[in-house]
Amino acid sequence: MNLSGAMDYDELEDALRAGPATDRPREAVAGVLGEIAAGERQLRAVRHPLGFLCLPVVREGERGVCVHLFDGGTPSGQPTSAGAHAHSWELLSYVVYGRVSNVPVRVADPVTAAPPRPTHRVFEVHSAPDGTDELRPTDRLVRSEPGPEHTSGGGETYMLAAGEFHSTLVRNGEPAATLVLGRTLPGRTDLFLGPVHGRGHRTVRRLCGAEDTRRSVRAALRRVHAGQRE
């Protein structure tokens, strides 16, 4: 298996669902990171508004494969619904190294104006090809609270359903990387939990320079190789 050239999405999905018995996903990630680090693959990282670097490796219509690089620095402590979002696509993610925590966020629609009152407003996220995300407030007000945190380590795979509100984080300055498969579902919209009285606004997914990308990729590649030797 290789992430280069004509990548077979179905083959990679089968490998991820096979569980920790196979190391092929890690080897595939090492291969594509090596190509980027050596300048053989001209791919620039995107700084995601949620704080990680995204390497968009494959795009096949409604399906895509990315490598996400978390450089750590997320404060420890009880997670909250800050940054809680829901994808319009199904996510299958393999942890290449480090530890990644997912916190499901329970969302309920208040039925009256009496207490308990809403804690958040649901925003729709509309993404443009130029990397701009427009967050549009909706009329939906909800109460939300974080559920039990689930942490996945190197070699483990986790899944998130489309429409499931959650926060993803790494802790204690611990870097991590994931290989992510996404399959967009028709009629779905990306959602974000924002302030009750929040207004619409835009964020920009900043494209990193070629050298900055290679520097980050080289650091990630060293961690991949160190994990393979453990």
CSV table of C-alpha atoms in Angstrom, one decimal:
chain,number,residue,atom,x,y,z
A,1,MET,CA,0.0,0.0,0.0
A,2,ASN,CA,1.2,3.5,-0.8
A,3,LEU,CA,-0.3,6.9,-0.5
A,4,SER,CA,1.5,8.0,-3.7
A,5,GLY,CA,0.0,8.1,-7.1
A,6,ALA,CA,-3.2,6.1,-7.7
A,7,MET,CA,-4.2,5.4,-4.1
A,8,ASP,CA,-7.0,2.9,-3.6
A,9,TYR,CA,-9.3,4.4,-0.9
A,10,ASP,CA,-11.1,1.1,-0.4
A,11,GLU,CA,-7.8,-0.7,0.2
A,12,LEU,CA,-6.8,1.8,2.9
A,13,GLU,CA,-10.2,1.7,4.5
A,14,ASP,CA,-10.0,-2.1,4.7
A,15,ALA,CA,-6.5,-1.9,6.3
A,16,LEU,CA,-7.7,0.6,9.0
A,17,ARG,CA,-10.7,-1.6,9.8
A,18,ALA,CA,-8.5,-4.6,10.2
A,19,GLY,CA,-7.2,-3.2,13.5
A,20,PRO,CA,-3.7,-3.1,15.0
A,21,ALA,CA,-2.7,-6.4,13.4
A,22,THR,CA,-1.3,-4.5,10.4
A,23,ASP,CA,1.3,-1.8,10.3
A,24,ARG,CA,0.6,-0.9,6.7
A,25,PRO,CA,-1.1,2.4,7.4
A,26,ARG,CA,1.9,3.6,9.4
A,27,GLU,CA,4.2,2.5,6.6
A,28,ALA,CA,2.1,4.4,4.0
A,29,VAL,CA,2.2,7.6,6.1
A,30,ALA,CA,6.0,7.3,6.4
A,31,GLY,CA,6.2,6.9,2.6
A,32,VAL,CA,4.2,10.0,1.8
A,33,LEU,CA,5.9,12.1,4.5
A,34,GLY,CA,9.3,11.0,3.1
A,35,GLU,CA,8.3,12.2,-0.4
A,36,ILE,CA,7.2,15.6,1.0
A,37,ALA,CA,10.3,16.0,3.1
A,38,ALA,CA,12.5,15.2,0.1
A,39,GLY,CA,10.7,17.6,-2.1
A,40,GLU,CA,9.4,14.8,-4.4
A,41,ARG,CA,5.8,15.6,-3.6
A,42,GLN,CA,4.9,19.3,-3.9
A,43,LEU,CA,2.3,19.5,-1.2
A,44,ARG,CA,1.9,22.3,1.3
A,45,ALA,CA,0.3,22.0,4.7
A,46,VAL,CA,-2.9,23.9,5.7
A,47,ARG,CA,-3.2,25.4,9.2
A,48,HIS,CA,-6.6,24.4,10.3
A,49,PRO,CA,-8.6,26.8,12.5
A,50,LEU,CA,-8.9,24.1,15.1
A,51,GLY,CA,-5.1,24.2,15.6
A,52,PHE,CA,-3.5,21.3,13.6
A,53,LEU,CA,-1.7,21.0,10.3
A,54,CYS,CA,-3.6,19.2,7.5
A,55,LEU,CA,-1.8,17.5,4.7
A,56,PRO,CA,-4.5,16.8,2.0
A,57,VAL,CA,-3.0,13.7,0.3
A,58,VAL,CA,-5.9,12.3,-1.7
A,59,ARG,CA,-9.2,13.8,-3.1
A,60,GLU,CA,-11.6,11.5,-4.9
A,61,GLY,CA,-14.9,13.2,-5.3
A,62,GLU,CA,-16.7,12.8,-1.9
A,63,ARG,CA,-13.8,10.9,-0.4
A,64,GLY,CA,-10.5,12.1,0.9
A,65,VAL,CA,-7.4,11.1,2.8
A,66,CYS,CA,-5.4,13.5,5.0
A,67,VAL,CA,-2.6,13.4,7.4
A,68,HIS,CA,-3.2,15.6,10.5
A,69,LEU,CA,-0.2,16.8,12.5
A,70,PHE,CA,-0.9,18.0,16.1
A,71,ASP,CA,2.1,19.9,17.6
A,72,GLY,CA,0.7,19.6,21.1
A,73,GLY,CA,0.4,22.4,23.6
A,74,THR,CA,-3.2,21.8,24.4
A,75,PRO,CA,-3.7,22.7,28.1
A,76,SER,CA,-4.7,19.8,30.4
A,77,GLY,CA,-7.8,20.0,32.5
A,78,GLN,CA,-11.5,19.2,32.0
A,79,PRO,CA,-12.5,19.6,28.4
A,80,THR,CA,-15.4,21.8,27.5
A,81,SER,CA,-17.6,22.2,24.5
A,82,ALA,CA,-15.3,25.0,23.2
A,83,GLY,CA,-14.3,24.1,19.7
A,84,ALA,CA,-17.1,21.5,19.5
A,85,HIS,CA,-18.1,20.7,16.0
A,86,ALA,CA,-19.9,18.1,13.8
A,87,HIS,CA,-18.6,17.0,10.4
A,88,SER,CA,-20.8,16.6,7.3
A,89,TRP,CA,-18.7,13.5,6.6
A,90,GLU,CA,-17.9,10.1,8.2
A,91,LEU,CA,-14.5,10.0,9.7
A,92,LEU,CA,-12.2,7.0,10.1
A,93,SER,CA,-8.9,7.9,11.8
A,94,TYR,CA,-5.7,6.0,12.5
A,95,VAL,CA,-3.3,7.3,15.2
A,96,VAL,CA,0.2,7.2,13.7
A,97,TYR,CA,1.9,8.3,16.9
A,98,GLY,CA,1.0,10.1,20.1
A,99,ARG,CA,-2.3,10.1,21.8
A,100,VAL,CA,-5.5,11.8,20.6
A,101,SER,CA,-8.6,12.4,22.8
A,102,ASN,CA,-12.1,12.8,21.5
A,103,VAL,CA,-14.8,14.2,23.7
A,104,PRO,CA,-18.4,13.6,22.6
A,105,VAL,CA,-20.6,16.6,23.2
A,106,ARG,CA,-24.2,15.9,24.1
A,107,VAL,CA,-26.6,18.4,22.5
A,108,ALA,CA,-30.2,18.9,23.5
A,109,ASP,CA,-32.7,21.4,22.1
A,110,PRO,CA,-34.5,23.3,24.9
A,111,VAL,CA,-38.3,22.9,24.6
A,112,THR,CA,-39.1,26.1,26.5
A,113,ALA,CA,-37.6,29.5,27.4
A,114,ALA,CA,-37.5,28.5,31.1
A,115,PRO,CA,-34.3,27.3,32.8
A,116,PRO,CA,-32.2,25.4,31.9
A,117,ARG,CA,-31.5,27.9,29.3
A,118,PRO,CA,-29.5,27.4,26.1
A,119,THR,CA,-25.7,27.4,26.3
A,120,HIS,CA,-24.8,27.6,22.6
A,121,ARG,CA,-26.0,28.5,19.2
A,122,VAL,CA,-25.5,26.1,16.3
A,123,PHE,CA,-23.5,27.7,13.4
A,124,GLU,CA,-23.3,26.3,9.9
A,125,VAL,CA,-19.8,26.2,8.3
A,126,HIS,CA,-19.6,26.9,4.6
A,127,SER,CA,-16.1,26.4,3.1
A,128,ALA,CA,-14.9,28.0,-0.1
A,129,PRO,CA,-12.2,26.7,-2.4
A,130,ASP,CA,-9.9,29.6,-1.4
A,131,GLY,CA,-9.7,28.3,2.2
A,132,THR,CA,-12.2,30.6,3.7
A,133,ASP,CA,-14.7,29.2,6.2
A,134,GLU,CA,-17.9,31.2,6.7
A,135,LEU,CA,-19.6,30.5,10.0
A,136,ARG,CA,-23.3,31.4,9.7
A,137,PRO,CA,-25.5,31.5,12.9
A,138,THR,CA,-28.7,29.5,12.7
A,139,ASP,CA,-31.9,29.9,14.8
A,140,ARG,CA,-31.1,26.7,16.7
A,141,LEU,CA,-30.3,27.2,20.3
A,142,VAL,CA,-29.1,24.2,22.3
A,143,ARG,CA,-27.8,23.0,25.7
A,144,SER,CA,-24.6,21.1,25.5
A,145,GLU,CA,-22.3,19.3,27.9
A,146,PRO,CA,-19.2,17.1,27.3
A,147,GLY,CA,-19.4,13.4,27.6
A,148,PRO,CA,-16.7,10.9,28.7
A,149,GLU,CA,-13.3,11.4,27.0
A,150,HIS,CA,-12.0,8.6,24.9
A,151,THR,CA,-8.2,8.5,24.1
A,152,SER,CA,-6.6,6.6,21.3
A,153,GLY,CA,-2.9,5.8,21.1
A,154,GLY,CA,-0.5,4.9,18.3
A,155,GLY,CA,-1.7,2.1,16.1
A,156,GLU,CA,-5.4,2.5,17.2
A,157,THR,CA,-8.3,3.5,15.0
A,158,TYR,CA,-11.4,5.4,15.9
A,159,MET,CA,-14.5,6.4,14.0
A,160,LEU,CA,-16.8,9.4,14.2
A,161,ALA,CA,-20.2,9.5,12.6
A,162,ALA,CA,-21.3,12.5,10.5
A,163,GLY,CA,-23.3,14.9,12.6
A,164,GLU,CA,-21.7,13.8,15.9
A,165,PHE,CA,-20.7,16.8,17.9
A,166,HIS,CA,-17.3,16.4,19.5
A,167,SER,CA,-14.0,18.1,20.4
A,168,THR,CA,-10.6,16.6,19.5
A,169,LEU,CA,-7.5,17.5,21.5
A,170,VAL,CA,-4.0,16.4,22.6
A,171,ARG,CA,-2.7,17.1,26.0
A,172,ASN,CA,0.4,18.2,27.9
A,173,GLY,CA,2.4,19.4,24.9
A,174,GLU,CA,2.4,15.9,23.4
A,175,PRO,CA,2.6,15.8,19.6
A,176,ALA,CA,0.5,13.4,17.6
A,177,ALA,CA,-0.4,12.5,14.1
A,178,THR,CA,-3.4,10.8,12.5
A,179,LEU,CA,-4.2,9.4,9.1
A,180,VAL,CA,-7.8,10.4,8.4
A,181,LEU,CA,-10.3,9.0,5.8
A,182,GLY,CA,-13.4,11.1,5.2
A,183,ARG,CA,-16.5,10.3,3.2
A,184,THR,CA,-18.9,13.3,2.7
A,185,LEU,CA,-22.6,12.4,3.0
A,186,PRO,CA,-25.2,14.2,0.7
A,187,GLY,CA,-27.3,16.8,2.2
A,188,ARG,CA,-25.1,17.4,5.3
A,189,THR,CA,-23.5,20.6,6.5
A,190,ASP,CA,-20.5,21.1,8.8
A,191,LEU,CA,-21.7,22.5,12.2
A,192,PHE,CA,-20.0,24.4,15.0
A,193,LEU,CA,-21.2,25.3,18.6
A,194,GLY,CA,-20.8,29.0,19.1
A,195,PRO,CA,-21.9,31.6,21.6
A,196,VAL,CA,-25.6,32.1,22.1
A,197,HIS,CA,-25.4,35.7,20.9
A,198,GLY,CA,-22.5,35.1,18.5
A,199,ARG,CA,-22.5,36.7,15.1
A,200,GLY,CA,-21.5,35.3,11.7
A,201,HIS,CA,-17.8,35.5,10.9
A,202,ARG,CA,-15.1,34.1,8.6
A,203,THR,CA,-11.9,32.2,9.3
A,204,VAL,CA,-9.1,31.4,6.9
A,205,ARG,CA,-7.2,28.2,6.5
A,206,ARG,CA,-3.7,29.5,6.1
A,207,LEU,CA,-1.5,27.8,3.6
A,208,CYS,CA,2.0,27.1,4.9
A,209,GLY,CA,5.1,27.8,2.9
A,210,ALA,CA,6.9,25.0,1.3
A,211,GLU,CA,9.9,25.1,3.7
A,212,ASP,CA,7.6,25.4,6.7
A,213,THR,CA,5.7,22.4,5.5
A,214,ARG,CA,8.9,20.3,5.0
A,215,ARG,CA,10.2,21.3,8.4
A,216,SER,CA,7.0,20.1,10.1
A,217,VAL,CA,6.9,17.0,8.0
A,218,ARG,CA,10.6,16.1,8.8
A,219,ALA,CA,9.8,16.4,12.6
A,220,ALA,CA,6.7,14.2,12.1
A,221,LEU,CA,8.7,11.7,10.1
A,222,ARG,CA,11.3,11.4,12.8
A,223,ARG,CA,8.5,10.6,15.3
A,224,VAL,CA,7.1,7.9,12.9
A,225,HIS,CA,10.4,6.2,12.6
A,226,ALA,CA,11.0,6.4,16.4
A,227,GLY,CA,7.7,4.7,16.9
A,228,GLN,CA,8.5,2.0,14.5
A,229,ARG,CA,11.7,1.1,16.5
A,230,GLU,CA,9.8,0.9,19.8
